[in-house]
Short mmCIF file of C-alpha atoms in Angstrom, two decimals:
data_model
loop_
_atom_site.label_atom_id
_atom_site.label_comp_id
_atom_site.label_asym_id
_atom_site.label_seq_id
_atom_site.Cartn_x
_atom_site.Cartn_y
_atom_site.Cartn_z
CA UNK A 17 75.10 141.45 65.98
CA UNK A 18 74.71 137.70 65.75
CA UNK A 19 78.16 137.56 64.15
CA UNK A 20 79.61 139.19 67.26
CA UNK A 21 78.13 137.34 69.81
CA UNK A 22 79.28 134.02 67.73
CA UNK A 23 83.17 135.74 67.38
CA UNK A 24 82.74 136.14 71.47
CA UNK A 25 81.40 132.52 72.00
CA UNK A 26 84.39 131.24 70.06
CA UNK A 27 86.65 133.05 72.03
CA UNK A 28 85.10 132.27 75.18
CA UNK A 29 85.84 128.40 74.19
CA UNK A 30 89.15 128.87 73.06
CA UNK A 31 89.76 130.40 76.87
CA UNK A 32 88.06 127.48 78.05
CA UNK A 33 89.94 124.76 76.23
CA UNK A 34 93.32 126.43 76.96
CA UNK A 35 92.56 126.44 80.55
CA UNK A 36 91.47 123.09 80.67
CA UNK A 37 94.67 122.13 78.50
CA UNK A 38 96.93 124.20 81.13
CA UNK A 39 95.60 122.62 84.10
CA UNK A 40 95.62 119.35 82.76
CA UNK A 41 99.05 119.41 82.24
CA UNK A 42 99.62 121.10 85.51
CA UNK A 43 97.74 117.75 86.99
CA UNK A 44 100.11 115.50 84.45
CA UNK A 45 103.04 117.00 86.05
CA UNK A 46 102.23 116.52 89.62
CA UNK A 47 101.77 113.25 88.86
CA UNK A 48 104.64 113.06 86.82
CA UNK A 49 106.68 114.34 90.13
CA UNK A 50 105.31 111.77 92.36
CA UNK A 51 108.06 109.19 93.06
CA UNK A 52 106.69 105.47 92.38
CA UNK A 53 107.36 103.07 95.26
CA UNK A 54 106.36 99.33 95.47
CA UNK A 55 105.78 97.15 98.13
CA UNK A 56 104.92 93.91 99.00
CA UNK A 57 102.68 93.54 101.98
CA UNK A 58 100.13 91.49 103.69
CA UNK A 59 96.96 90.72 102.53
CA UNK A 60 95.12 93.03 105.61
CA UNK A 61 96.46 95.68 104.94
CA UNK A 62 95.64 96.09 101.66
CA UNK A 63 92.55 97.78 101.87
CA UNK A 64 94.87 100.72 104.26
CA UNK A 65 96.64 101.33 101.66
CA UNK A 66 94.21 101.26 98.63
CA UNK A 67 92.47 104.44 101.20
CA UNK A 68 92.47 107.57 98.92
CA UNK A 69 92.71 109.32 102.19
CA UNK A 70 96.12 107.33 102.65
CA UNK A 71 97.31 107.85 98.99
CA UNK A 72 96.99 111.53 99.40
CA UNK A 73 98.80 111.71 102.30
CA UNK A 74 101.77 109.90 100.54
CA UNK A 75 101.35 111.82 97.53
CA UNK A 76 101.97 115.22 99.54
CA UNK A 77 105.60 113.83 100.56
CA UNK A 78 105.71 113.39 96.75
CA UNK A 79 105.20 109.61 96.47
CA UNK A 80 103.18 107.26 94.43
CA UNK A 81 102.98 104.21 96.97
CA UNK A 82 101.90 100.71 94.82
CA UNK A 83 101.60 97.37 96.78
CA UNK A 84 100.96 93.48 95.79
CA UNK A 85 100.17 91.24 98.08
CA UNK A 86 101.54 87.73 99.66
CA UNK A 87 102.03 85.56 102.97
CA UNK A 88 103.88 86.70 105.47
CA UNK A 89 106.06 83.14 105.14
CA UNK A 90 106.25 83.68 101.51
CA UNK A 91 107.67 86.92 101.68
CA UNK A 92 110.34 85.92 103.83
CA UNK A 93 111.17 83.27 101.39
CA UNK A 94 109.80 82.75 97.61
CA UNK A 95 108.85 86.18 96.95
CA UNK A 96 111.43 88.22 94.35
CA UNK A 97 112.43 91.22 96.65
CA UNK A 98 114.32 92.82 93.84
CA UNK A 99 111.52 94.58 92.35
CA UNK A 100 110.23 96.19 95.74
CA UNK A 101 111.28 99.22 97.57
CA UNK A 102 109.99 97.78 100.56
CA UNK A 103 108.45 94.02 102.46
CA UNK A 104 106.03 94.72 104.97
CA UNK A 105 104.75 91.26 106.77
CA UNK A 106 102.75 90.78 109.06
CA UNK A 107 104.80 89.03 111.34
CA UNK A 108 108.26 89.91 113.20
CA UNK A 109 109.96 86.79 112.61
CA UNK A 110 109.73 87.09 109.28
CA UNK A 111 110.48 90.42 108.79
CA UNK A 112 113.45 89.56 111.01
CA UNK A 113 114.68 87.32 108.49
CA UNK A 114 114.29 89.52 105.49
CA UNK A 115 116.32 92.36 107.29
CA UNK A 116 118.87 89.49 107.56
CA UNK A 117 118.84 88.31 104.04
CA UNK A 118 118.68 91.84 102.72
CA UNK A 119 121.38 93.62 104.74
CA UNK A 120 118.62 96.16 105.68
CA UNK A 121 120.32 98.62 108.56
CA UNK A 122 116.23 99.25 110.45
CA UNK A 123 112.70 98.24 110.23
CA UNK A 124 109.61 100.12 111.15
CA UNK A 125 106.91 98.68 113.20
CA UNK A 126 103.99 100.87 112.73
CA UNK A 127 101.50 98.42 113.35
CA UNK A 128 100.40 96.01 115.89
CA UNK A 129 97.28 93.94 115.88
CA UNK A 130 96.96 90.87 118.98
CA UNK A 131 95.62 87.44 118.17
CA UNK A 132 91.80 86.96 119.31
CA UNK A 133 88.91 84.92 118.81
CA UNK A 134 85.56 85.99 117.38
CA UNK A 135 82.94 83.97 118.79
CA UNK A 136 78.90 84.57 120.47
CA UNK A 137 77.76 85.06 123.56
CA UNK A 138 76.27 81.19 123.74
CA UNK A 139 79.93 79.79 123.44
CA UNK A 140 81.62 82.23 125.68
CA UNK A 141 78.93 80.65 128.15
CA UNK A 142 79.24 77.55 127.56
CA UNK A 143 82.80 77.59 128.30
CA UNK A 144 82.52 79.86 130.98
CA UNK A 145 80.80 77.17 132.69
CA UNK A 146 83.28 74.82 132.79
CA UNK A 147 86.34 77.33 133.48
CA UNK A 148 88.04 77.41 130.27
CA UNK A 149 86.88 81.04 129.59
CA UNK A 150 87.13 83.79 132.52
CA UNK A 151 86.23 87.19 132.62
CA UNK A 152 88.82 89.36 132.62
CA UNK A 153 87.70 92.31 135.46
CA UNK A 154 88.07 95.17 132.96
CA UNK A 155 85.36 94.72 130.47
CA UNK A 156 86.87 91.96 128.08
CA UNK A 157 87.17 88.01 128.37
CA UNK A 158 89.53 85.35 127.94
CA UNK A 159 90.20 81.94 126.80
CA UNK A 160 92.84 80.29 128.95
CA UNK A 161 94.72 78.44 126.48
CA UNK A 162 95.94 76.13 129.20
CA UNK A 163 92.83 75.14 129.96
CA UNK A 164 91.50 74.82 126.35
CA UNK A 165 94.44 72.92 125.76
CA UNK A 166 93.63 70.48 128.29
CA UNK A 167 90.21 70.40 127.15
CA UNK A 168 91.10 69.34 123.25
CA UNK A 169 93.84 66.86 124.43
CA UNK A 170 90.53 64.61 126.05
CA UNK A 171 88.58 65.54 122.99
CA UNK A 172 85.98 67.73 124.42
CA UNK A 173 82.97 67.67 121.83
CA UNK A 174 80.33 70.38 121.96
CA UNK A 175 77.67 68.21 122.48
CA UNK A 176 79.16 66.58 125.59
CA UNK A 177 80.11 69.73 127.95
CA UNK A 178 77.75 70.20 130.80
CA UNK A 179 74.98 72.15 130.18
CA UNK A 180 75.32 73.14 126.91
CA UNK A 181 71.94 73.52 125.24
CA UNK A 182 72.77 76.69 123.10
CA UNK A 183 75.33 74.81 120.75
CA UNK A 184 75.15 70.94 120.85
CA UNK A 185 77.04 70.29 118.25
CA UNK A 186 78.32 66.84 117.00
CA UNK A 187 82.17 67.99 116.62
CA UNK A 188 85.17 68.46 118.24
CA UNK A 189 85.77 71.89 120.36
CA UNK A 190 88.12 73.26 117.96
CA UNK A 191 89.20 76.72 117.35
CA UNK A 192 88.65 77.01 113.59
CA UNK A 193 92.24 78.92 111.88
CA UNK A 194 93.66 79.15 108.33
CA UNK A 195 96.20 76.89 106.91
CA UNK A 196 99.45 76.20 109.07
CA UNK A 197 100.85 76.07 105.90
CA UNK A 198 100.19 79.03 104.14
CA UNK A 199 98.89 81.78 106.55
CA UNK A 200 100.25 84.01 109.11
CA UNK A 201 97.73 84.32 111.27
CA UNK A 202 97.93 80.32 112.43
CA UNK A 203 101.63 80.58 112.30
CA UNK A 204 100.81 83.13 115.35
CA UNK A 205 98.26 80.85 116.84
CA UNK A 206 100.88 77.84 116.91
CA UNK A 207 103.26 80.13 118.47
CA UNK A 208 100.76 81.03 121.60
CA UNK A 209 99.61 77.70 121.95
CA UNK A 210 103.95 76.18 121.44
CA UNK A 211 104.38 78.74 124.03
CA UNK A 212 102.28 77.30 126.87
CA UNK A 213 102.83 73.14 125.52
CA UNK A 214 106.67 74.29 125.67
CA UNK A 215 106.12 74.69 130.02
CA UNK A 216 105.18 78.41 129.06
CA UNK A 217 108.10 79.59 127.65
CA UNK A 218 109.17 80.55 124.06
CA UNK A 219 110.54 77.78 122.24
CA UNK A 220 114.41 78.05 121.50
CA UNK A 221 115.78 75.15 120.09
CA UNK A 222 114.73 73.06 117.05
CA UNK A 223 114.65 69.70 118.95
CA UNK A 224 112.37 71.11 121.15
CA UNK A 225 110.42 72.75 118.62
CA UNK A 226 109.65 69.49 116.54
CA UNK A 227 108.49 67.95 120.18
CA UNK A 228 105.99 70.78 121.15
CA UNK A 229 104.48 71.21 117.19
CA UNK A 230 103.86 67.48 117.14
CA UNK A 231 102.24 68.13 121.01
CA UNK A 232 99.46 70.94 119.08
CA UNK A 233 99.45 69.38 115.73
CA UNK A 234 95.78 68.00 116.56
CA UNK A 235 94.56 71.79 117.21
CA UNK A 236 95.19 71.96 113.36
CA UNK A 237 95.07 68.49 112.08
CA UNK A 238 91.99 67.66 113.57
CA UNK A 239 89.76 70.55 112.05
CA UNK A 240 90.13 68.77 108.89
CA UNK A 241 89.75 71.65 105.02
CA UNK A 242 90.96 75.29 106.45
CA UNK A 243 91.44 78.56 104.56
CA UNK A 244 94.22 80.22 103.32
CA UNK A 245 93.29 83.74 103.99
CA UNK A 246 92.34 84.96 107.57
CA UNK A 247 89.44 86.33 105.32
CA UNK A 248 87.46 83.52 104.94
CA UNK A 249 86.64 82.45 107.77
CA UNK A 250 86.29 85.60 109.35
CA UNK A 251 83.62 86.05 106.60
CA UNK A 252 82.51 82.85 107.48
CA UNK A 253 81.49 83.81 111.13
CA UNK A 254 80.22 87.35 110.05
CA UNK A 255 77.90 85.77 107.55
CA UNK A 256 77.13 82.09 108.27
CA UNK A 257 76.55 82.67 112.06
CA UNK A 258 77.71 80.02 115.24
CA UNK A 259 76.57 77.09 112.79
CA UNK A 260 79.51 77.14 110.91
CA UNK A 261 82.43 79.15 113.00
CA UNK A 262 81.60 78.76 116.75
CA UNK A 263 85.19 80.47 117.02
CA UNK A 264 87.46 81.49 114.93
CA UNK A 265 91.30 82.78 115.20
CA UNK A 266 91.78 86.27 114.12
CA UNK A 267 93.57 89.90 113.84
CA UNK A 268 92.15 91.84 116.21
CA UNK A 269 92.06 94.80 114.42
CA UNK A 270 89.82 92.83 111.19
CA UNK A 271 86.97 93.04 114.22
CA UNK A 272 87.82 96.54 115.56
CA UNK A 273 87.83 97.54 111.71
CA UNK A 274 84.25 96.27 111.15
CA UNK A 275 83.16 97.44 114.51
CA UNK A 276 84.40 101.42 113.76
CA UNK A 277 83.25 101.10 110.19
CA UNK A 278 79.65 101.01 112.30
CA UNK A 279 78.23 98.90 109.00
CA UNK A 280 76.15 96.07 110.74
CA UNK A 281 78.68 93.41 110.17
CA UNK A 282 78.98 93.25 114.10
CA UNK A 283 75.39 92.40 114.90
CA UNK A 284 74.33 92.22 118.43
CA UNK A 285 75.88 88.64 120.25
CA UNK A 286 78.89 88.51 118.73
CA UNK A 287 82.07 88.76 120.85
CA UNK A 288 85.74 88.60 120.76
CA UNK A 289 88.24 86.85 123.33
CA UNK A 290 91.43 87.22 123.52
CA UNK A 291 93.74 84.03 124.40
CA UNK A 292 95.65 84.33 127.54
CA UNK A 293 98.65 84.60 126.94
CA UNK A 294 98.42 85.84 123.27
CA UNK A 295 100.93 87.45 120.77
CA UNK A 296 101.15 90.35 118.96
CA UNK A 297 101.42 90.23 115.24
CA UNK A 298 103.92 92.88 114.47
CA UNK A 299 103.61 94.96 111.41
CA UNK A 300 106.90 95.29 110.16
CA UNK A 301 108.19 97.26 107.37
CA UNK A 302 111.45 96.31 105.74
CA UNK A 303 113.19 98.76 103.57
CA UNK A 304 114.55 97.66 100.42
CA UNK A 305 115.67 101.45 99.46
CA UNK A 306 115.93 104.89 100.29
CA UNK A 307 112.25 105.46 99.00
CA UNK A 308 110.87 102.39 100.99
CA UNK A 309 112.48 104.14 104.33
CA UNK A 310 110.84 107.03 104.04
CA UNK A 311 107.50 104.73 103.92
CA UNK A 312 107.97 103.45 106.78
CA UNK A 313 109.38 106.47 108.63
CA UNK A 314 106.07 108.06 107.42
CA UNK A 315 103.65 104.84 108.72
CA UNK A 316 105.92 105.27 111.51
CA UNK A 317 105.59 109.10 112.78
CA UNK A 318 103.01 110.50 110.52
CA UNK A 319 100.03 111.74 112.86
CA UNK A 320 97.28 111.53 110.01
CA UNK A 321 98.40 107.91 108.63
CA UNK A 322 98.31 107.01 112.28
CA UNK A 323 95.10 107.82 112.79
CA UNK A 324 94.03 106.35 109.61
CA UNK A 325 95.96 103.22 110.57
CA UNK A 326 93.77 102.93 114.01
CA UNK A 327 90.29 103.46 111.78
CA UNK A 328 91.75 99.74 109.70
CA UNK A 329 91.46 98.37 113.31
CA UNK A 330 95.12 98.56 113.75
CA UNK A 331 97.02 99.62 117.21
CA UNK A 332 100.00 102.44 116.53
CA UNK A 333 102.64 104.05 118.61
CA UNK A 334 100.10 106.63 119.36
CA UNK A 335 97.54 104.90 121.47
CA UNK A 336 94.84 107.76 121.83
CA UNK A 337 93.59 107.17 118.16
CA UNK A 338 92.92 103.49 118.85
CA UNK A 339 91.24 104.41 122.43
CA UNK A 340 89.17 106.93 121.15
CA UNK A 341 87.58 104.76 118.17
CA UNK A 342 87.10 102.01 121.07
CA UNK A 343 85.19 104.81 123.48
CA UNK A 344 82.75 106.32 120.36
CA UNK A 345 82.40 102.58 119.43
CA UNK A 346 81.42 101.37 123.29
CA UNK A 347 82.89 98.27 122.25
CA UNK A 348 84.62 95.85 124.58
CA UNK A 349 88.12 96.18 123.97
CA UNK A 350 91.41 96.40 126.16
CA UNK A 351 92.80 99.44 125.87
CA UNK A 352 96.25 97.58 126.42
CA UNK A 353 97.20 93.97 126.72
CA UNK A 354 99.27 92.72 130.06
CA UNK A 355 99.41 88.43 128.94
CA UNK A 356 101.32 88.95 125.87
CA UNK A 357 104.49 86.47 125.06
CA UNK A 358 106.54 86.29 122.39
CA UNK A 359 106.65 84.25 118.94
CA UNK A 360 109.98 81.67 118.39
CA UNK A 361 112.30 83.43 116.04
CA UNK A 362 111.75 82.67 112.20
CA UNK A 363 113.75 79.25 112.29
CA UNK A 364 112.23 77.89 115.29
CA UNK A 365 109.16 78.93 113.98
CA UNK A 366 109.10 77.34 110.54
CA UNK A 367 110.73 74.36 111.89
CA UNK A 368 107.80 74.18 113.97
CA UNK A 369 105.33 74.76 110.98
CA UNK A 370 107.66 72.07 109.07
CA UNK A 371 106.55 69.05 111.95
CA UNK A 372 103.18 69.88 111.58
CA UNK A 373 103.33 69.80 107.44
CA UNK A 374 104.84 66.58 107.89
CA UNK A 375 101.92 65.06 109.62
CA UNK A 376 99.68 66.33 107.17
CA UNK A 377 101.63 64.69 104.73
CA UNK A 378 101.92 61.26 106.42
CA UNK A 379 98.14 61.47 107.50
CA UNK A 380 99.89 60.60 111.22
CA UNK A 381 97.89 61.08 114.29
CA UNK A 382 100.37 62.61 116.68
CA UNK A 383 101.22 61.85 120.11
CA UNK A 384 99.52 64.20 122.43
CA UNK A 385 102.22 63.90 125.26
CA UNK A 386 105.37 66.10 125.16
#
């Protein structure tokens, strides 16, 4: 008896292994069927695309979807696009210019994400008080840029503005960015602020251009070490407090992200204003091959990676998914955006970004006059 019911146990193994052999090449051949793609993208998306929920969604239209990361200014120039089936900035100027350089016949814009500033209640008070920020009427402030403009080019300090006893601090009112040099995300703040030093209007020729980035140099000169990520000092002001990043210059959507993840990081007093007029930084996917189009005609139209997208804080053509987040969150943001103007196109832009870097380099103080 015992040597039967050893005979069955053995053959109940052997079924086991066989299955476990069949089905785990049945698992090495749908992967083996999955179609690699690579892409080069920036750094905020990253964590979209990392989203298992995302991979599988890709992987059911049978692709494998891989992505480094980079600048949006260093895509459009250093970075090898040979290697990549697709670019994906964060900016439209620059994606502009590698459709340009790459003889690509479309782009997708999937994403959208407007500038803002995360700040507290104290300093939208504070400058509230002496008209630089307004309320908007429809649940949401802003920070007139023409005011705060204004305000820098007499050198407002903290400490001086009337009434302030929440933050008297010994420094310059400064919006705190990343590095005009490196990052996108001041590249978009330059263009907004450009925009209204320019006589509120985009800037369109490079003489011009080199006038009004010398005009807004100090709103980057003056703030003395910044980041290169949009990261760090968001981190910064989630986990140092007012102290350290009264306001700082940011995505939108890295706030809304944190705010629908419902993990704390938004704490009670902190609030986001939106610059009037602001810009929109533009998503843009740039299609380096067949396989890279149908990424982007998939970030583009796909319901599920839409809805996905909105969850990463980003806005998509399908507004309802960003709305709805925004209603279960109760948190104060515009469903939609009237005061929005747009960037210089990629040349005017980094010839813009090019004055500034030489005054860094010179250790010039600029001339704040037109």
């Amino acid at each position: 008896m015992r040597r039967w019911i050893g005979v069955g146990l053995a053959l109940l193994l052997g079924v086991a292994v066989v299955a476990a052999v069949v089905a785990g090449n049945r698992d090495g051949a749908e992967t083996q069927e999955l179609t690699l793609v690579r892409g080069v993208i920036g750094s905020e998306k990253k964590p979209f695309f990392d989203d298992p929920r995302v991979r599988k969604v890709f992987a059911g239209r049978g692709l494998r979807v891989e992505v480094d990361t980079a600048g949006s200014r260093q895509i459009a120039t250093t970075v090898d696009l040979g290697k990549y089936g697709f670019a994906f900035p964060s900016s439209a100027p620059a994606a502009e210019k590698i459709r340009r350089d790459r003889g690509a016949a479309r782009t997708f814009a999937p994403f959208s994400s407007p500038m803002a500033i995360a700040t507290f209640t104290p300093i939208v008070d504070v400058l509230t008080g002496v008209g630089v920020v307004r309320d908007s009427g429809q649940g949401y402030h802003v920070l007139d840029i023409q005011k705060y403009l204004d305000m820098v080019a007499k050198g407002a300090r903290w400490d001086k503005l009337p009434g302030n006893t929440a933050y008297p601090a010994r420094k310059r009112v400064l919006l705190t960015t990343t590095d005009i040099r490196t990052s996108n995300s001041a590249a978009m703040y330059l263009s907004i602020a450009g925009y209204v030093a320019n006589g509120d209007d985009v800037v369109t020729s490079a003489e011009r251009g080199t006038k009004v980035a010398r005009t807004v140099a100090p709103l980057f000169l003056d703030q003395g070490y910044s980041e290169t990520s949009t990261e760090a000092p968001f981190e910064d002001y989630l986990s140092l407090g007012m102290g350290k990043t009264p306001m700082v210059v940011i995505y939108e959507a890295q706030y809304a992200s944190r705010l629908f993840a419902g993990d704390g990081s938004i704490r009670p007093g902190m609030r986001l204003l939106y610059p009037s007029p602001t810009v929109l930084s533009k998503h843009t996917l740039v299609p380096l091959s067949a396989q890279g189009g149908e990424v982007g005609r998939l970030l583009q139209e796909d319901p599920e990676l839409g809805r996905l997208a909105a969850l990463y804080g980003f806005r998509t053509a399908d507004a309802r998914a960003f709305d709805d987040l925004v209603a279960k969150a109760g948190a104060p943001l515009p469903p939609g955006l009237v005061d929005v103007v747009e960037p210089p196109d990629h040349d005017r832009l980094e010839g813009m970004i090019s004055a500034v870097e030489t005054l860094y380099r010179s250790g010039a103080v600029p001339s704040s006059t037109p």
